[in-house]
């Protein structure tokens, strides 16, 4: 019995030693895995910071480009408005000069008659009405072109 007991004790001690060895190996593996995971977490956090910074820089660049495009759009819009205004003004001046020349010819031809004065008044009123219509038309064209430019900018943006 004692011999059997000694063998059992020795067997238990060996089993205990094996278990202890396996436990230490598992602990070592787990500690290594934890260390690797901590390193990976630190690396990922570093990458996250880099990405956050890159995102912030991209956002700042985007805002700056957006502001520059808005300024450029306003400049182009202003330039187009001025060009349209000048073209329309020149067109109106040419028409007015033509109408005045025509008026002068008619006035010289019919200067003494009352009919001439009535015709002059009618032409003047017609010219004023035409001028007002042209100004209104130009304003509407200007508004439409302005809206089209704004839509184009929004689509490009």
PDB file of C-alpha atoms in Angstrom:
ATOM      1  CA  UNK A   1       0.000   0.000   0.000  1.00  0.00           C
ATOM      2  CA  UNK A   2       2.823   2.328   0.883  1.00  0.00           C
ATOM      3  CA  UNK A   3       4.534   1.586  -2.372  1.00  0.00           C
ATOM      4  CA  UNK A   4       1.304   2.219  -4.210  1.00  0.00           C
ATOM      5  CA  UNK A   5       0.797   5.371  -2.193  1.00  0.00           C
ATOM      6  CA  UNK A   6       4.312   6.527  -3.041  1.00  0.00           C
ATOM      7  CA  UNK A   7       3.716   5.801  -6.711  1.00  0.00           C
ATOM      8  CA  UNK A   8       0.427   7.673  -6.564  1.00  0.00           C
ATOM      9  CA  UNK A   9       2.111  10.617  -4.831  1.00  0.00           C
ATOM     10  CA  UNK A  10       4.909  10.610  -7.424  1.00  0.00           C
ATOM     11  CA  UNK A  11       2.335  10.341 -10.204  1.00  0.00           C
ATOM     12  CA  UNK A  12       0.313  13.202  -8.724  1.00  0.00           C
ATOM     13  CA  UNK A  13       3.432  15.308  -8.319  1.00  0.00           C
ATOM     14  CA  UNK A  14       4.371  14.655 -11.964  1.00  0.00           C
ATOM     15  CA  UNK A  15       0.831  15.490 -13.055  1.00  0.00           C
ATOM     16  CA  UNK A  16       0.914  18.593 -10.876  1.00  0.00           C
ATOM     17  CA  UNK A  17       4.300  19.544 -12.343  1.00  0.00           C
ATOM     18  CA  UNK A  18       2.956  19.003 -15.881  1.00  0.00           C
ATOM     19  CA  UNK A  19      -0.120  21.081 -15.091  1.00  0.00           C
ATOM     20  CA  UNK A  20       2.044  23.782 -13.598  1.00  0.00           C
ATOM     21  CA  UNK A  21       4.284  23.760 -16.670  1.00  0.00           C
ATOM     22  CA  UNK A  22       1.272  23.927 -19.027  1.00  0.00           C
ATOM     23  CA  UNK A  23      -0.237  26.707 -16.937  1.00  0.00           C
ATOM     24  CA  UNK A  24       3.023  28.682 -17.101  1.00  0.00           C
ATOM     25  CA  UNK A  25       3.231  28.119 -20.869  1.00  0.00           C
ATOM     26  CA  UNK A  26      -0.364  29.265 -21.332  1.00  0.00           C
ATOM     27  CA  UNK A  27       0.276  32.297 -19.113  1.00  0.00           C
ATOM     28  CA  UNK A  28       3.373  33.136 -21.153  1.00  0.00           C
ATOM     29  CA  UNK A  29       1.397  32.803 -24.434  1.00  0.00           C
ATOM     30  CA  UNK A  30      -1.460  34.926 -23.061  1.00  0.00           C
ATOM     31  CA  UNK A  31       0.944  37.612 -21.823  1.00  0.00           C
ATOM     32  CA  UNK A  32       2.591  37.688 -25.258  1.00  0.00           C
ATOM     33  CA  UNK A  33      -0.815  37.952 -26.946  1.00  0.00           C
ATOM     34  CA  UNK A  34      -1.784  40.792 -24.575  1.00  0.00           C
ATOM     35  CA  UNK A  35       1.483  42.563 -25.311  1.00  0.00           C
ATOM     36  CA  UNK A  36       0.967  42.122 -29.076  1.00  0.00           C
ATOM     37  CA  UNK A  37      -2.599  43.410 -28.808  1.00  0.00           C
ATOM     38  CA  UNK A  38      -1.472  46.440 -26.799  1.00  0.00           C
ATOM     39  CA  UNK A  39       1.150  47.192 -29.465  1.00  0.00           C
ATOM     40  CA  UNK A  40      -1.465  46.805 -32.189  1.00  0.00           C
ATOM     41  CA  UNK A  41      -3.866  49.096 -30.296  1.00  0.00           C
ATOM     42  CA  UNK A  42      -1.155  51.727 -29.915  1.00  0.00           C
ATOM     43  CA  UNK A  43      -0.326  51.451 -33.627  1.00  0.00           C
ATOM     44  CA  UNK A  44      -4.008  51.737 -34.602  1.00  0.00           C
ATOM     45  CA  UNK A  45      -4.454  54.740 -32.326  1.00  0.00           C
ATOM     46  CA  UNK A  46      -1.466  56.358 -34.003  1.00  0.00           C
ATOM     47  CA  UNK A  47      -2.977  55.665 -37.413  1.00  0.00           C
ATOM     48  CA  UNK A  48      -6.311  57.050 -36.206  1.00  0.00           C
ATOM     49  CA  UNK A  49      -4.590  60.274 -35.136  1.00  0.00           C
ATOM     50  CA  UNK A  50      -2.844  60.544 -38.489  1.00  0.00           C
ATOM     51  CA  UNK A  51      -6.160  59.989 -40.271  1.00  0.00           C
ATOM     52  CA  UNK A  52      -7.911  62.574 -38.057  1.00  0.00           C
ATOM     53  CA  UNK A  53      -5.205  65.091 -38.845  1.00  0.00           C
ATOM     54  CA  UNK A  54      -5.382  64.301 -42.570  1.00  0.00           C
ATOM     55  CA  UNK A  55      -9.177  64.667 -42.436  1.00  0.00           C
ATOM     56  CA  UNK A  56      -8.859  68.004 -40.659  1.00  0.00           C
ATOM     57  CA  UNK A  57      -6.341  69.249 -43.226  1.00  0.00           C
ATOM     58  CA  UNK A  58      -8.549  68.071 -46.098  1.00  0.00           C
ATOM     59  CA  UNK A  59     -11.542  69.813 -44.536  1.00  0.00           C
ATOM     60  CA  UNK A  60      -9.567  73.032 -44.152  1.00  0.00           C
ATOM     61  CA  UNK A  61      -8.370  72.824 -47.768  1.00  0.00           C
ATOM     62  CA  UNK A  62     -11.914  72.142 -48.904  1.00  0.00           C
ATOM     63  CA  UNK A  63     -13.236  75.182 -47.038  1.00  0.00           C
ATOM     64  CA  UNK A  64     -10.457  77.371 -48.441  1.00  0.00           C
ATOM     65  CA  UNK A  65     -11.107  76.155 -51.989  1.00  0.00           C
ATOM     66  CA  UNK A  66     -14.818  76.690 -51.457  1.00  0.00           C
ATOM     67  CA  UNK A  67     -14.180  80.273 -50.338  1.00  0.00           C
ATOM     68  CA  UNK A  68     -11.883  80.880 -53.320  1.00  0.00           C
ATOM     69  CA  UNK A  69     -14.477  79.472 -55.710  1.00  0.00           C
ATOM     70  CA  UNK A  70     -17.172  81.625 -54.120  1.00  0.00           C
ATOM     71  CA  UNK A  71     -14.998  84.727 -54.528  1.00  0.00           C
ATOM     72  CA  UNK A  72     -14.215  83.768 -58.123  1.00  0.00           C
ATOM     73  CA  UNK A  73     -17.910  83.175 -58.819  1.00  0.00           C
ATOM     74  CA  UNK A  74     -18.807  86.566 -57.382  1.00  0.00           C
ATOM     75  CA  UNK A  75     -16.104  88.227 -59.481  1.00  0.00           C
ATOM     76  CA  UNK A  76     -17.229  86.453 -62.652  1.00  0.00           C
ATOM     77  CA  UNK A  77     -20.862  87.218 -61.897  1.00  0.00           C
ATOM     78  CA  UNK A  78     -20.037  90.860 -61.311  1.00  0.00           C
ATOM     79  CA  UNK A  79     -17.986  90.973 -64.493  1.00  0.00           C
ATOM     80  CA  UNK A  80     -20.785  89.358 -66.523  1.00  0.00           C
ATOM     81  CA  UNK A  81     -23.343  91.722 -65.049  1.00  0.00           C
ATOM     82  CA  UNK A  82     -21.184  94.696 -65.925  1.00  0.00           C
ATOM     83  CA  UNK A  83     -20.548  93.354 -69.433  1.00  0.00           C
ATOM     84  CA  UNK A  84     -24.267  92.767 -69.979  1.00  0.00           C
ATOM     85  CA  UNK A  85     -25.102  96.194 -68.643  1.00  0.00           C
ATOM     86  CA  UNK A  86     -22.536  97.851 -70.907  1.00  0.00           C
ATOM     87  CA  UNK A  87     -23.648  95.885 -73.961  1.00  0.00           C
ATOM     88  CA  UNK A  88     -27.267  96.731 -73.308  1.00  0.00           C
ATOM     89  CA  UNK A  89     -26.401 100.361 -72.660  1.00  0.00           C
ATOM     90  CA  UNK A  90     -24.470 100.549 -75.933  1.00  0.00           C
ATOM     91  CA  UNK A  91     -27.343  98.889 -77.782  1.00  0.00           C
ATOM     92  CA  UNK A  92     -29.815 101.329 -76.257  1.00  0.00           C
ATOM     93  CA  UNK A  93     -27.574 104.287 -77.078  1.00  0.00           C
ATOM     94  CA  UNK A  94     -27.274 103.122 -80.673  1.00  0.00           C
ATOM     95  CA  UNK A  95     -31.042 102.740 -80.932  1.00  0.00           C
ATOM     96  CA  UNK A  96     -31.569 106.091 -79.272  1.00  0.00           C
ATOM     97  CA  UNK A  97     -29.085 107.728 -81.649  1.00  0.00           C
ATOM     98  CA  UNK A  98     -30.826 106.101 -84.580  1.00  0.00           C
ATOM     99  CA  UNK A  99     -34.219 107.207 -83.289  1.00  0.00           C
ATOM    100  CA  UNK A 100     -32.928 110.723 -82.663  1.00  0.00           C
ATOM    101  CA  UNK A 101     -31.478 110.879 -86.170  1.00  0.00           C
ATOM    102  CA  UNK A 102     -34.758 109.677 -87.578  1.00  0.00           C
ATOM    103  CA  UNK A 103     -36.581 112.148 -85.383  1.00  0.00           C
ATOM    104  CA  UNK A 104     -34.337 114.986 -86.519  1.00  0.00           C
ATOM    105  CA  UNK A 105     -34.930 114.120 -90.154  1.00  0.00           C
ATOM    106  CA  UNK A 106     -38.666 114.001 -89.682  1.00  0.00           C
ATOM    107  CA  UNK A 107     -38.646 117.185 -87.618  1.00  0.00           C
ATOM    108  CA  UNK A 108     -36.671 119.078 -90.240  1.00  0.00           C
ATOM    109  CA  UNK A 109     -38.981 117.819 -92.962  1.00  0.00           C
ATOM    110  CA  UNK A 110     -42.170 118.662 -91.083  1.00  0.00           C
ATOM    111  CA  UNK A 111     -40.997 121.362 -88.712  1.00  0.00           C
ATOM    112  CA  UNK A 112     -43.773 123.870 -89.323  1.00  0.00           C
ATOM    113  CA  UNK A 113     -46.776 121.614 -88.925  1.00  0.00           C
ATOM    114  CA  UNK A 114     -48.590 120.667 -85.714  1.00  0.00           C
ATOM    115  CA  UNK A 115     -48.630 117.116 -86.931  1.00  0.00           C
ATOM    116  CA  UNK A 116     -44.860 117.083 -86.513  1.00  0.00           C
ATOM    117  CA  UNK A 117     -45.142 117.910 -82.819  1.00  0.00           C
ATOM    118  CA  UNK A 118     -47.657 115.141 -82.261  1.00  0.00           C
ATOM    119  CA  UNK A 119     -45.466 112.686 -84.107  1.00  0.00           C
ATOM    120  CA  UNK A 120     -42.470 113.811 -82.030  1.00  0.00           C
ATOM    121  CA  UNK A 121     -44.393 113.322 -78.798  1.00  0.00           C
ATOM    122  CA  UNK A 122     -45.577 109.915 -79.974  1.00  0.00           C
ATOM    123  CA  UNK A 123     -42.070 108.867 -80.951  1.00  0.00           C
ATOM    124  CA  UNK A 124     -40.657 110.181 -77.700  1.00  0.00           C
ATOM    125  CA  UNK A 125     -43.239 108.292 -75.702  1.00  0.00           C
ATOM    126  CA  UNK A 126     -42.635 105.220 -77.810  1.00  0.00           C
ATOM    127  CA  UNK A 127     -38.895 105.537 -77.276  1.00  0.00           C
ATOM    128  CA  UNK A 128     -39.361 105.966 -73.538  1.00  0.00           C
ATOM    129  CA  UNK A 129     -41.698 102.976 -73.421  1.00  0.00           C
ATOM    130  CA  UNK A 130     -39.232 100.960 -75.520  1.00  0.00           C
ATOM    131  CA  UNK A 131     -36.403 102.029 -73.241  1.00  0.00           C
ATOM    132  CA  UNK A 132     -38.377 100.944 -70.168  1.00  0.00           C
ATOM    133  CA  UNK A 133     -39.203  97.606 -71.780  1.00  0.00           C
ATOM    134  CA  UNK A 134     -35.579  97.045 -72.645  1.00  0.00           C
ATOM    135  CA  UNK A 135     -34.503  97.893 -69.104  1.00  0.00           C
ATOM    136  CA  UNK A 136     -37.075  95.450 -67.727  1.00  0.00           C
ATOM    137  CA  UNK A 137     -35.984  92.782 -70.204  1.00  0.00           C
ATOM    138  CA  UNK A 138     -32.354  93.324 -69.288  1.00  0.00           C
ATOM    139  CA  UNK A 139     -33.177  93.034 -65.588  1.00  0.00           C
ATOM    140  CA  UNK A 140     -34.994  89.752 -66.190  1.00  0.00           C
ATOM    141  CA  UNK A 141     -32.160  88.396 -68.340  1.00  0.00           C
ATOM    142  CA  UNK A 142     -29.688  89.435 -65.705  1.00  0.00           C
ATOM    143  CA  UNK A 143     -31.662  87.639 -62.972  1.00  0.00           C
ATOM    144  CA  UNK A 144     -31.958  84.465 -65.067  1.00  0.00           C
ATOM    145  CA  UNK A 145     -28.257  84.422 -65.903  1.00  0.00           C
ATOM    146  CA  UNK A 146     -27.386  85.060 -62.285  1.00  0.00           C
ATOM    147  CA  UNK A 147     -29.505  82.078 -61.211  1.00  0.00           C
ATOM    148  CA  UNK A 148     -27.945  79.903 -63.912  1.00  0.00           C
ATOM    149  CA  UNK A 149     -24.467  80.856 -62.736  1.00  0.00           C
ATOM    150  CA  UNK A 150     -25.413  80.104 -59.145  1.00  0.00           C
ATOM    151  CA  UNK A 151     -26.815  76.693 -60.165  1.00  0.00           C
ATOM    152  CA  UNK A 152     -23.658  75.913 -62.145  1.00  0.00           C
ATOM    153  CA  UNK A 153     -21.490  76.823 -59.187  1.00  0.00           C
ATOM    154  CA  UNK A 154     -23.546  74.679 -56.851  1.00  0.00           C
ATOM    155  CA  UNK A 155     -23.343  71.753 -59.277  1.00  0.00           C
ATOM    156  CA  UNK A 156     -19.599  72.166 -59.679  1.00  0.00           C
ATOM    157  CA  UNK A 157     -19.165  72.463 -55.955  1.00  0.00           C
TER     158      UNK A 157
END
